[in-house]
């Protein structure tokens, strides 16, 4: 039994908080301060760092407000994962600590750092503005305030879960692609964009979607599901991201973006061969020029190592491909009927 | 000999043939047999589900129904195939309407999706069915000289509502297996992070930055090699390694091995037999 397992059953114990510190006015680089305090079981990380600020080191800087998991302002990285300090139990974190009895506390990632545990939220707000994360009412302005804009239960259910978002930015902090490129739209903004696009009162769907399919938009998500796993409100964020992609593919077709062309290639290949024809996937996604420029040097290495995917004529179709094609076609007619039914409503 | 319906991932039939080749070498040593599903179709690679959710359910319902017809669990050795087929299974299990629609079409081919076969990763079969103690006893050539950076990849961990085997934030399964093979694993942040594969053709710069960060941490931690249970992660971390490091101004290199290859090495097979010579980064 490890030290941490023994101790987490205790009703009170010493706990060390290893806190990221940085004051740009005096420090040349960030460092960690260790604060060891005696705590009782049942206490949250926020109450613990509040105690440190009040009794040990008043210079420790962090944001917090509601203390009830509603306002989202106390999001920080605790033991290498972004979460709300006010809903995180110290005793739960002791189980996860890499060093027994030590809880690491850091600021959110992927946002500019201001001081200690505080980050700048403006870039996120800027992206929400860029992607019009608000409902632009369909109702003519002269009717505002005079007529109710009713939303049916079914219409509301389309974005019910997305409205749980409290903009704590935990998903932003853990996003793989945002870490790789700061221009990326970010999961929180994709979630909000989806929520606005499926709102029956909104009139800006096409314009918003046109922005979302551009560079650094919805197609750049790498499906790592870290955002969803991190979400403090358990919102299925990837469903929203896939929802935008499904919508983009259905309403804009595959011609205007490499992401949509890439996705369509899977559909085509499955119908024709039952398997993916990888050799031509880069060309179908990005064209010949891009493929030659970006992949030729690697293709040479792959030829030498005999790892090149076979050219299309040599990709043998799956056994039973005729039956699969028939089934695929039949499902296509089902989907067609679904669309007719939907547009007739 | 316990038998499984082995789903042939597209990538293992084209670029990473060494995965299936190594499994074929050692499967009987561990008392398991992977029966290849020649009639299976591409799972859609985490793309078909938003191009057409219904075709996605049909294709993967058919894949699982084919395994069910043989009375076998469906086993994959690619993380994305695992996540994708399990996602379809979850949707089919949760919606009688979707299940009926898919079965109405499949019935004409003599197939029916019932939900009786489990969809599992090879890593899970090795741990849960073969057992770590049995594997430990079979090891002829322990990996004791190696300091290994385990790289789980996303789709064996997340979304946890679909996968559920490991804690997605603190996974241990691959570490346990590597330990049974005699290897020493390192603890590093990127072990549960992303390789960048799924945006390679759509946002290459971002993908290569993602891969470079993982490679850098493994090299900084002085790992001798990276081991991954996913051929897609392998393709980025091995095939694109030079390009990713160069783009980020980094030097050096680190070999990347498939899970199936390290099992083979520990069981006494040579790197030539296992196809390790086919890697881009020299091992």
Coordinates of C-alpha atoms in Angstrom, one line a residue:
Chain A
X1 CA 0.0 0.0 0.0
X2 CA 1.5 3.3 -1.0
X3 CA 1.9 6.2 1.4
X4 CA -0.8 8.3 -0.2
X5 CA -3.3 5.4 0.0
X6 CA -2.7 5.0 3.7
X7 CA -3.0 8.7 4.4
X8 CA -6.1 9.5 2.4
X9 CA -8.2 7.5 4.9
X10 CA -7.1 9.9 7.7
X11 CA -9.5 12.6 8.9
X12 CA -6.8 15.2 9.1
X13 CA -3.2 15.5 7.8
X14 CA -0.5 17.7 6.5
X15 CA -0.8 18.5 2.8
X16 CA 1.8 20.3 0.6
X17 CA 0.5 22.5 -2.2
X18 CA 3.2 23.1 -4.8
X19 CA 2.0 26.3 -6.3
X20 CA 3.2 27.9 -9.6
X21 CA 4.4 31.5 -8.8
X22 CA 5.2 34.3 -11.1
X23 CA 5.0 38.1 -10.7
X24 CA 6.2 39.7 -13.9
X25 CA 7.1 42.9 -12.0
X26 CA 9.8 41.2 -10.0
X27 CA 10.4 37.7 -11.3
X28 CA 12.5 36.8 -14.3
X29 CA 10.9 33.4 -14.6
X30 CA 8.2 31.2 -12.9
X31 CA 9.0 29.0 -10.0
X32 CA 7.1 26.8 -7.5
X33 CA 6.5 27.6 -3.8
X34 CA 5.6 24.7 -1.4
X35 CA 3.0 25.5 1.3
X36 CA 2.4 22.7 3.8
X37 CA -0.8 23.1 5.9
X38 CA -2.8 20.9 8.2
X39 CA -6.2 20.1 6.7
X40 CA -9.3 18.2 7.5
X41 CA -11.0 15.7 5.2
X42 CA -13.8 17.3 3.2
X43 CA -12.0 20.5 2.3
X44 CA -11.7 21.8 -1.3
X45 CA -8.6 23.0 -3.0
X46 CA -10.1 26.5 -3.2
X47 CA -10.6 26.6 0.6
X48 CA -7.1 25.3 1.1
X49 CA -5.5 28.0 -1.1
X50 CA -7.7 30.6 0.5
X51 CA -6.3 29.5 3.8
X52 CA -2.8 29.9 2.5
X53 CA -3.5 33.4 1.3
X54 CA -5.1 34.4 4.6
X55 CA -2.7 32.8 7.0
X56 CA 0.6 32.0 5.2
X57 CA 1.3 34.1 2.1
X58 CA -0.9 37.1 1.3
X59 CA 0.9 37.6 -2.0
X60 CA -0.5 34.4 -3.6
X61 CA -2.8 35.5 -6.4
X62 CA -5.8 33.6 -7.9
X63 CA -9.3 34.2 -9.1
X64 CA -12.4 32.9 -7.3
X65 CA -15.9 34.0 -6.7
X66 CA -19.0 31.8 -6.2
X67 CA -17.3 28.8 -4.5
X68 CA -20.1 26.6 -5.8
X69 CA -19.0 25.5 -9.3
X70 CA -21.2 28.0 -11.1
X71 CA -19.1 31.0 -12.0
X72 CA -16.1 29.2 -13.5
X73 CA -13.6 31.7 -12.3
X74 CA -11.4 29.4 -10.1
X75 CA -10.4 27.0 -13.0
X76 CA -6.7 26.0 -12.6
X77 CA -4.5 23.0 -13.3
X78 CA -4.5 20.7 -10.3
X79 CA -2.2 17.7 -10.5
X80 CA -1.8 18.3 -14.3
X81 CA -5.4 18.6 -15.2
X82 CA -7.6 21.7 -15.5
X83 CA -10.6 21.8 -13.2
X84 CA -12.4 24.1 -10.7
X85 CA -10.6 24.5 -7.4
X86 CA -14.0 25.0 -5.6
X87 CA -15.4 21.6 -6.6
X88 CA -12.2 19.6 -6.2
X89 CA -11.7 17.7 -3.0
X90 CA -8.1 17.8 -1.6
X91 CA -8.5 14.1 -0.4
X92 CA -9.4 13.0 -4.0
X93 CA -6.3 14.8 -5.3
X94 CA -4.1 13.1 -2.7
X95 CA -4.9 9.8 -4.4
X96 CA -3.7 11.2 -7.8
X97 CA -0.6 12.9 -6.5
X98 CA 2.6 11.7 -8.2
X99 CA 4.6 12.7 -5.1
X100 CA 2.8 11.4 -2.0
X101 CA 1.2 14.2 0.0
X102 CA 2.0 16.9 -2.6
X103 CA -0.7 18.6 -4.8
X104 CA 0.6 20.6 -7.7
X105 CA -1.4 23.8 -8.6
X106 CA -0.7 25.7 -11.8
X107 CA -2.5 28.3 -13.9
X108 CA -4.5 27.3 -17.0
X109 CA -2.6 26.7 -20.2
X110 CA -3.2 28.1 -23.6
X111 CA -4.0 31.6 -22.3
X112 CA -1.6 34.4 -21.6
X113 CA -0.3 34.2 -18.1
X114 CA -0.8 37.3 -15.9
X115 CA 0.4 36.4 -12.4
X116 CA 0.6 33.2 -10.2
X117 CA -2.6 31.3 -11.0
X118 CA -4.3 34.1 -13.0
X119 CA -4.5 34.0 -16.8
X120 CA -5.8 36.5 -19.4
X121 CA -9.3 35.5 -20.7
X122 CA -9.4 38.2 -23.4
X123 CA -8.2 35.9 -26.3
X124 CA -11.1 33.6 -25.6
X125 CA -13.6 36.4 -25.5
X126 CA -12.0 37.7 -28.8
X127 CA -12.6 34.4 -30.4
X128 CA -16.2 34.3 -29.2
X129 CA -16.6 37.7 -30.9
X130 CA -14.9 36.5 -34.1
X131 CA -17.2 33.5 -34.4
X132 CA -20.4 35.5 -33.4
X133 CA -21.2 33.5 -30.3
X134 CA -24.6 35.0 -29.8
X135 CA -28.1 34.6 -31.1
X136 CA -28.8 37.0 -33.9
X137 CA -32.6 37.1 -33.8
X138 CA -34.7 36.0 -36.8
X139 CA -37.5 38.2 -35.5
X140 CA -37.8 41.6 -37.3
X141 CA -36.7 44.3 -34.9
X142 CA -40.0 46.1 -34.9
X143 CA -41.6 43.1 -33.2
X144 CA -39.0 42.9 -30.4
X145 CA -40.7 43.3 -27.0
X146 CA -44.1 42.9 -28.5
X147 CA -44.2 39.3 -29.5
X148 CA -42.9 36.1 -27.7
X149 CA -40.3 34.0 -29.4
X150 CA -41.4 30.6 -28.5
X151 CA -38.9 27.7 -28.4
X152 CA -40.4 24.1 -28.3
X153 CA -38.9 21.5 -25.9
X154 CA -37.6 19.6 -28.9
X155 CA -35.8 22.7 -30.3
X156 CA -34.3 23.4 -26.9
X157 CA -33.1 19.8 -26.4
X158 CA -30.8 20.4 -29.4
X159 CA -28.6 22.7 -27.4
X160 CA -29.7 22.0 -23.8
X161 CA -26.4 20.4 -22.8
X162 CA -24.3 23.1 -24.5
X163 CA -26.0 25.7 -22.3
X164 CA -24.4 24.2 -19.2
X165 CA -21.0 25.7 -20.2
X166 CA -19.8 28.2 -17.6
X167 CA -16.8 29.4 -19.7
X168 CA -14.3 28.3 -17.1
X169 CA -11.8 27.6 -20.0
X170 CA -10.7 24.2 -18.6
X171 CA -11.3 22.7 -22.1
X172 CA -9.3 25.6 -23.7
X173 CA -6.5 24.9 -21.3
X174 CA -6.3 21.2 -22.2
X175 CA -6.8 21.5 -26.0
X176 CA -4.2 19.8 -28.0
X177 CA -4.5 21.9 -31.2
X178 CA -4.7 25.2 -29.4
X179 CA -1.4 24.3 -27.7
X180 CA 0.0 23.7 -31.2
X181 CA -1.4 26.9 -32.7
X182 CA -2.8 29.8 -30.8
X183 CA -5.1 30.9 -33.6
X184 CA -7.2 27.7 -33.3
X185 CA -10.9 28.5 -32.6
X186 CA -10.8 26.4 -29.3
X187 CA -13.3 23.9 -28.0
X188 CA -15.3 26.3 -25.9
X189 CA -15.9 28.5 -28.9
X190 CA -16.9 25.5 -31.1
X191 CA -19.4 24.5 -28.4
X192 CA -20.9 27.9 -28.2
X193 CA -20.9 28.2 -32.0
X194 CA -22.8 24.9 -32.3
X195 CA -25.2 26.0 -29.6
X196 CA -26.0 29.2 -31.6
X197 CA -26.2 27.4 -34.9
X198 CA -28.9 25.0 -33.8
X199 CA -30.9 27.6 -32.0
X200 CA -34.3 27.9 -33.8
X201 CA -34.3 31.7 -33.1
X202 CA -31.0 32.4 -34.8
X203 CA -30.5 34.0 -38.2
X204 CA -26.8 33.9 -38.6
X205 CA -26.2 30.2 -39.2
X206 CA -24.7 30.4 -42.7
X207 CA -22.4 33.2 -41.9
X208 CA -21.2 31.6 -38.7
X209 CA -20.7 28.3 -40.4
X210 CA -18.7 29.9 -43.2
X211 CA -16.3 31.3 -40.6
X212 CA -16.0 28.0 -38.8
X213 CA -14.8 26.0 -41.8
X214 CA -12.0 28.4 -42.5
X215 CA -8.3 27.8 -41.4
X216 CA -7.9 27.3 -37.7
X217 CA -11.6 26.4 -37.5
X218 CA -13.6 23.2 -36.9
X219 CA -11.7 20.9 -39.3
X220 CA -8.5 21.5 -37.3
X221 CA -9.7 19.5 -34.3
X222 CA -7.7 16.3 -33.9
X223 CA -10.4 14.3 -32.1
X224 CA -8.3 13.8 -29.0
X225 CA -11.4 14.2 -26.7
X226 CA -9.3 15.9 -24.0
X227 CA -11.8 18.8 -24.0
X228 CA -14.7 16.5 -23.3
X229 CA -12.8 14.5 -20.7
X230 CA -11.8 17.8 -18.9
X231 CA -15.2 19.5 -19.0
X232 CA -16.3 20.4 -15.4
X233 CA -19.9 20.2 -16.5
X234 CA -19.6 16.9 -18.4
X235 CA -20.7 18.4 -21.6
X236 CA -20.1 16.1 -24.7
X237 CA -18.1 18.8 -26.5
X238 CA -17.0 16.5 -29.3
X239 CA -20.7 15.9 -30.2
X240 CA -20.9 19.6 -30.8
X241 CA -17.7 19.6 -32.9
X242 CA -18.9 16.6 -34.9
X243 CA -22.3 18.4 -35.2
X244 CA -20.7 21.4 -36.8
X245 CA -18.8 19.1 -39.2
X246 CA -21.9 17.2 -40.1
X247 CA -23.8 20.4 -40.7
X248 CA -20.9 21.8 -42.8
X249 CA -20.7 18.7 -44.9
X250 CA -24.4 18.6 -45.4
X251 CA -25.0 22.3 -46.1
X252 CA -21.7 23.3 -47.8
X253 CA -20.7 20.1 -49.5
X254 CA -17.2 18.8 -49.6
X255 CA -15.7 21.1 -52.2
X256 CA -14.6 24.1 -50.2
X257 CA -12.4 22.7 -47.5
X258 CA -9.7 20.0 -47.2
X259 CA -11.3 18.8 -44.0
X260 CA -14.6 18.0 -45.7
X261 CA -12.8 16.4 -48.7
X262 CA -10.8 14.3 -46.3
X263 CA -13.9 13.1 -44.6
X264 CA -15.7 12.4 -47.8
X265 CA -12.9 10.2 -49.1
X266 CA -13.7 7.7 -46.3
X267 CA -17.3 7.5 -47.3
X268 CA -16.4 7.0 -51.0
X269 CA -13.8 4.4 -50.3
X270 CA -16.0 2.3 -48.0
X271 CA -18.7 2.2 -50.7
X272 CA -16.3 1.3 -53.5
X273 CA -13.8 -1.0 -51.8
X274 CA -14.9 -1.5 -48.2
X275 CA -11.6 -0.1 -47.1
X276 CA -9.6 3.1 -47.3
X277 CA -7.4 3.7 -50.3
X278 CA -4.6 5.5 -48.4
X279 CA -2.2 6.1 -51.3
X280 CA -4.5 8.8 -52.9
X281 CA -5.9 10.2 -49.6
X282 CA -3.5 13.2 -49.6
X283 CA -4.2 14.1 -53.2
X284 CA -8.0 13.8 -52.7
X285 CA -7.7 16.0 -49.6
X286 CA -5.2 18.7 -50.7
X287 CA -4.5 18.2 -54.4
X288 CA -1.4 17.1 -56.3
X289 CA 0.7 20.3 -55.8
X290 CA 0.4 20.2 -52.0
X291 CA 1.0 16.4 -51.9
X292 CA 4.2 16.7 -54.0
X293 CA 5.5 19.6 -52.0
X294 CA 4.7 18.2 -48.5
X295 CA 4.9 14.5 -48.9
X296 CA 7.4 13.7 -51.6
X297 CA 10.6 13.5 -49.4
X298 CA 8.8 11.2 -47.0
X299 CA 7.4 9.1 -49.8
X300 CA 11.0 8.4 -50.9
X301 CA 11.9 7.2 -47.4
X302 CA 8.8 5.1 -47.3
X303 CA 9.6 3.5 -50.7
X304 CA 13.0 2.6 -49.4
X305 CA 11.5 1.0 -46.3
X306 CA 8.7 -0.7 -48.3
X307 CA 6.0 1.1 -46.3
X308 CA 4.1 2.9 -49.1
X309 CA 0.4 2.2 -49.2
X310 CA -0.5 0.2 -52.4
X311 CA -1.8 2.2 -55.4
X312 CA -5.6 2.0 -55.9
X313 CA -5.7 -0.9 -58.4
X314 CA -3.8 -3.1 -55.9
X315 CA -6.1 -2.4 -53.0
X316 CA -8.2 -5.5 -52.9
X317 CA -11.8 -4.9 -52.0
X318 CA -13.2 -6.5 -48.8
X319 CA -14.8 -9.9 -49.1
X320 CA -18.5 -9.5 -49.7
X321 CA -18.1 -6.1 -51.2
X322 CA -21.1 -6.5 -53.5
X323 CA -23.4 -7.1 -50.5
X324 CA -21.9 -4.1 -48.7
X325 CA -22.4 -1.8 -51.7
X326 CA -26.1 -2.9 -51.9
X327 CA -26.5 -2.2 -48.2
X328 CA -24.8 1.1 -48.5
X329 CA -27.1 2.2 -51.3
X330 CA -30.1 1.1 -49.3
X331 CA -29.0 3.2 -46.4
X332 CA -28.4 6.1 -48.8
X333 CA -32.1 5.9 -49.8
X334 CA -33.1 5.9 -46.1
X335 CA -31.0 9.0 -45.5
X336 CA -32.7 10.6 -48.6
X337 CA -36.1 9.9 -47.2
X338 CA -35.1 11.3 -43.8
X339 CA -34.1 14.6 -45.6
X340 CA -37.3 14.7 -47.5
X341 CA -39.3 14.2 -44.3
X342 CA -37.3 16.8 -42.5
X343 CA -37.6 19.4 -45.2
X344 CA -41.4 18.7 -45.5
X345 CA -41.9 19.5 -41.8
Chain B
X1 CA -6.7 -21.8 -27.8
X2 CA -9.0 -18.9 -27.4
X3 CA -10.2 -17.4 -30.7
X4 CA -11.2 -13.9 -31.6
X5 CA -12.6 -12.2 -34.7
X6 CA -9.6 -10.0 -35.7
X7 CA -10.6 -6.8 -37.4
X8 CA -8.1 -5.8 -40.1
X9 CA -7.4 -2.1 -39.8
X10 CA -6.8 -0.4 -43.2
X11 CA -3.5 1.0 -42.0
X12 CA -2.2 -2.4 -40.9
X13 CA -2.9 -3.7 -44.4
X14 CA -1.0 -0.9 -46.1
X15 CA 1.6 1.1 -44.2
X16 CA 2.1 -0.8 -40.9
X17 CA 2.0 -4.4 -42.1
X18 CA 4.5 -5.3 -39.3
X19 CA 1.7 -5.1 -36.7
X20 CA -0.3 -8.1 -38.1
X21 CA 2.9 -9.9 -39.1
X22 CA 4.2 -9.8 -35.5
X23 CA 0.8 -10.9 -34.0
X24 CA 0.7 -13.9 -36.3
X25 CA 4.2 -14.9 -35.1
X26 CA 3.4 -15.0 -31.4
X27 CA -0.3 -15.5 -31.0
X28 CA -0.2 -19.2 -30.5
X29 CA 2.6 -18.9 -27.9
X30 CA 0.2 -17.0 -25.8
X31 CA -2.7 -19.4 -26.4
X32 CA -4.8 -17.0 -28.6
X33 CA -5.8 -17.0 -32.2
X34 CA -6.8 -14.0 -34.2
X35 CA -9.2 -15.1 -37.0
X36 CA -8.9 -12.5 -39.7
X37 CA -12.2 -10.9 -40.7
X38 CA -11.8 -10.7 -44.5
X39 CA -15.4 -9.4 -44.9
X40 CA -15.1 -6.5 -42.5
X41 CA -15.2 -2.9 -43.8
X42 CA -13.3 0.3 -42.9
X43 CA -14.7 1.7 -39.6
X44 CA -14.7 5.2 -41.0
X45 CA -11.7 6.3 -39.1
X46 CA -13.5 8.7 -36.8
X47 CA -14.7 10.6 -39.9
X48 CA -17.7 8.7 -41.3
X49 CA -19.7 9.4 -38.1
X50 CA -20.2 13.0 -39.1
X51 CA -20.3 12.5 -42.9
X52 CA -23.3 10.2 -42.4
X53 CA -24.2 8.9 -39.0
X54 CA -26.5 6.2 -40.4
X55 CA -23.9 4.7 -42.8
X56 CA -21.5 4.8 -39.9
X57 CA -24.0 2.7 -37.8
X58 CA -24.6 0.4 -40.8
X59 CA -20.9 -0.3 -41.6
X60 CA -19.9 -0.9 -38.0
X61 CA -23.1 -2.8 -37.1
X62 CA -22.2 -5.1 -40.0
X63 CA -18.6 -5.4 -38.7
X64 CA -19.8 -6.4 -35.2
X65 CA -22.6 -8.7 -36.6
X66 CA -20.0 -10.6 -38.6
X67 CA -18.0 -11.3 -35.4
X68 CA -21.3 -12.2 -33.6
X69 CA -22.2 -14.7 -36.4
X70 CA -18.9 -16.6 -35.5
X71 CA -19.7 -16.2 -31.8
X72 CA -16.4 -14.3 -31.2
X73 CA -15.4 -11.0 -29.7
X74 CA -14.1 -8.5 -32.2
X75 CA -10.5 -7.5 -31.5
X76 CA -8.6 -4.6 -33.0
X77 CA -5.1 -3.4 -32.8
X78 CA -5.7 0.2 -33.9
X79 CA -7.0 2.7 -31.3
X80 CA -9.1 4.7 -33.7
X81 CA -10.8 1.5 -35.0
X82 CA -11.4 0.6 -31.4
X83 CA -13.0 3.9 -30.4
X84 CA -15.0 4.2 -33.7
X85 CA -16.5 0.7 -33.6
X86 CA -17.2 0.9 -29.9
X87 CA -18.9 4.3 -30.5
X88 CA -21.2 2.7 -33.1
X89 CA -21.9 -0.2 -30.7
X90 CA -22.9 2.2 -28.0
X91 CA -25.3 4.0 -30.4
X92 CA -26.8 0.7 -31.6
X93 CA -27.2 -0.6 -28.1
X94 CA -28.8 2.6 -26.9
X95 CA -31.3 3.0 -29.8
X96 CA -33.7 0.3 -30.7
X97 CA -34.9 2.4 -33.6
X98 CA -31.4 2.6 -35.1
X99 CA -30.7 -1.0 -34.4
X100 CA -33.9 -2.1 -36.2
X101 CA -33.1 0.1 -39.2
X102 CA -29.6 -1.3 -39.5
X103 CA -30.9 -4.9 -39.0
X104 CA -33.6 -4.5 -41.6
X105 CA -30.8 -3.9 -44.1
X106 CA -28.3 -6.5 -42.7
X107 CA -30.9 -9.3 -42.6
X108 CA -30.8 -9.6 -46.4
X109 CA -27.2 -10.7 -46.0
X110 CA -28.0 -13.1 -43.3
X111 CA -26.6 -10.9 -40.6
X112 CA -28.1 -9.4 -37.4
X113 CA -26.6 -7.0 -34.9
X114 CA -27.5 -8.3 -31.5
X115 CA -24.9 -6.7 -29.3
X116 CA -23.5 -10.0 -28.0
X117 CA -19.8 -9.6 -29.1
X118 CA -17.6 -7.3 -27.2
X119 CA -15.2 -4.9 -29.1
X120 CA -11.8 -5.0 -27.5
X121 CA -8.2 -3.9 -28.1
X122 CA -5.4 -6.4 -28.4
X123 CA -3.8 -4.8 -25.3
X124 CA -6.9 -5.5 -23.2
X125 CA -7.0 -9.2 -24.4
X126 CA -3.4 -9.7 -23.4
X127 CA -4.1 -8.3 -19.9
X128 CA -7.5 -9.7 -19.2
X129 CA -7.6 -13.0 -21.1
X130 CA -4.0 -14.1 -21.4
X131 CA -3.0 -12.6 -18.1
X132 CA 0.1 -10.8 -17.0
X133 CA 1.3 -13.8 -14.9
X134 CA 1.2 -16.1 -18.0
X135 CA 2.9 -13.5 -20.1
X136 CA 5.6 -13.0 -17.5
X137 CA 6.3 -16.8 -17.5
X138 CA 6.5 -16.9 -21.3
X139 CA 9.1 -14.1 -21.6
X140 CA 12.4 -15.4 -23.0
X141 CA 14.1 -12.1 -23.6
X142 CA 13.1 -9.6 -21.0
X143 CA 13.1 -5.9 -22.0
X144 CA 15.1 -5.1 -18.9
X145 CA 17.7 -3.0 -20.6
X146 CA 15.1 -0.7 -22.0
X147 CA 13.8 2.5 -20.5
X148 CA 10.4 2.8 -22.3
X149 CA 8.1 5.8 -22.8
X150 CA 4.6 4.3 -23.1
X151 CA 2.5 6.3 -25.5
X152 CA -1.2 5.2 -25.1
X153 CA -2.7 7.4 -27.8
X154 CA -6.1 9.1 -27.4
X155 CA -8.6 6.6 -28.7
X156 CA -7.8 3.7 -26.3
X157 CA -8.6 6.2 -23.4
X158 CA -11.0 8.8 -24.6
X159 CA -13.9 9.3 -24.6
X160 CA -14.0 7.4 -21.4
X161 CA -17.8 6.9 -21.8
X162 CA -17.0 4.7 -24.8
X163 CA -13.7 3.2 -23.8
X164 CA -13.7 2.9 -20.0
X165 CA -10.9 0.4 -19.5
X166 CA -8.2 2.9 -18.1
X167 CA -8.5 6.1 -16.2
X168 CA -8.1 8.4 -19.2
X169 CA -5.9 10.8 -17.2
X170 CA -3.8 8.2 -15.4
X171 CA -3.7 5.1 -17.6
X172 CA -1.8 2.0 -16.4
X173 CA -2.7 -0.9 -18.8
X174 CA 0.2 -0.4 -21.2
X175 CA 2.6 0.2 -18.3
X176 CA 1.4 -3.1 -16.7
X177 CA 2.0 -5.1 -19.9
X178 CA 5.5 -3.5 -20.5
X179 CA 6.3 -4.3 -16.8
X180 CA 5.3 -8.0 -17.4
X181 CA 7.6 -8.0 -20.4
X182 CA 10.5 -6.9 -18.1
X183 CA 10.6 -3.3 -19.3
X184 CA 11.1 -0.2 -17.2
X185 CA 8.5 2.5 -18.1
X186 CA 8.9 6.2 -17.4
X187 CA 6.3 8.5 -16.1
X188 CA 5.9 11.5 -18.4
X189 CA 3.1 13.9 -19.3
X190 CA 2.7 12.9 -22.9
X191 CA 1.9 9.3 -22.2
X192 CA -1.8 10.0 -22.4
X193 CA -1.7 12.8 -24.9
X194 CA -2.3 13.1 -28.6
X195 CA 0.0 12.2 -31.5
X196 CA -1.6 14.6 -34.0
X197 CA -2.5 12.0 -36.6
X198 CA -6.0 13.0 -37.3
X199 CA -5.1 16.5 -38.6
X200 CA -2.0 15.5 -40.5
X201 CA -3.6 16.2 -43.9
X202 CA -5.8 19.0 -42.8
X203 CA -3.6 21.0 -40.4
X204 CA -0.1 19.6 -40.9
X205 CA 1.8 22.3 -39.0
X206 CA -0.3 21.8 -35.9
X207 CA -0.1 18.0 -36.1
X208 CA 3.7 18.1 -36.4
X209 CA 3.9 20.5 -33.4
X210 CA 1.8 18.1 -31.4
X211 CA 4.1 15.1 -32.3
X212 CA 7.3 17.1 -31.7
X213 CA 6.3 18.0 -28.2
X214 CA 5.6 14.3 -27.4
X215 CA 8.9 13.2 -29.0
X216 CA 10.9 15.9 -27.2
X217 CA 9.6 15.0 -23.8
X218 CA 10.4 11.3 -24.3
X219 CA 13.9 12.2 -25.5
X220 CA 14.4 14.7 -22.6
X221 CA 13.4 11.9 -20.2
X222 CA 16.2 9.8 -21.7
X223 CA 13.8 7.1 -22.9
X224 CA 15.4 4.4 -25.2
X225 CA 12.2 4.0 -27.2
X226 CA 8.5 4.9 -27.3
X227 CA 6.0 2.0 -27.4
X228 CA 2.4 2.5 -28.7
X229 CA -0.6 0.3 -29.0
X230 CA -1.8 2.3 -32.1
X231 CA -0.5 2.1 -35.6
X232 CA -1.7 5.7 -36.3
X233 CA 0.3 7.1 -33.4
X234 CA 3.2 5.0 -34.8
X235 CA 2.8 6.5 -38.3
X236 CA 3.2 10.0 -36.9
X237 CA 5.8 9.4 -34.3
X238 CA 8.0 7.2 -36.5
X239 CA 7.2 8.2 -40.1
X240 CA 6.9 12.0 -39.5
X241 CA 9.5 12.1 -36.7
X242 CA 12.2 13.8 -38.8
X243 CA 9.8 16.4 -40.2
X244 CA 8.2 17.1 -36.9
X245 CA 11.5 17.6 -35.1
X246 CA 12.9 19.8 -37.9
X247 CA 9.9 22.0 -38.0
X248 CA 10.4 22.6 -34.3
X249 CA 14.1 23.2 -34.5
X250 CA 14.9 20.0 -32.5
X251 CA 17.6 17.4 -33.0
X252 CA 18.0 13.7 -32.2
X253 CA 15.8 10.7 -32.8
X254 CA 14.0 8.0 -30.9
X255 CA 12.8 4.6 -32.1
X256 CA 9.1 4.0 -31.9
X257 CA 7.9 0.4 -31.5
X258 CA 4.4 -1.2 -31.8
X259 CA 3.0 -3.0 -28.9
X260 CA 2.9 -6.2 -31.0
X261 CA 6.6 -5.9 -31.7
X262 CA 7.7 -5.5 -28.1
X263 CA 5.6 -8.5 -27.2
X264 CA 7.4 -10.4 -30.0
X265 CA 10.8 -9.2 -28.9
X266 CA 10.2 -10.3 -25.3
X267 CA 9.0 -13.7 -26.5
X268 CA 12.2 -14.2 -28.3
X269 CA 11.5 -13.2 -31.9
X270 CA 14.1 -11.2 -33.9
X271 CA 13.6 -7.7 -35.1
X272 CA 13.9 -9.0 -38.7
X273 CA 11.1 -11.5 -38.1
X274 CA 8.9 -8.9 -36.5
X275 CA 9.4 -6.4 -39.4
X276 CA 11.0 -3.8 -37.2
X277 CA 13.5 -3.1 -40.0
X278 CA 10.7 -1.5 -41.9
X279 CA 10.4 1.5 -39.6
X280 CA 11.5 4.9 -40.8
X281 CA 13.5 5.6 -37.6
X282 CA 16.3 3.0 -37.2
X283 CA 15.8 0.9 -34.1

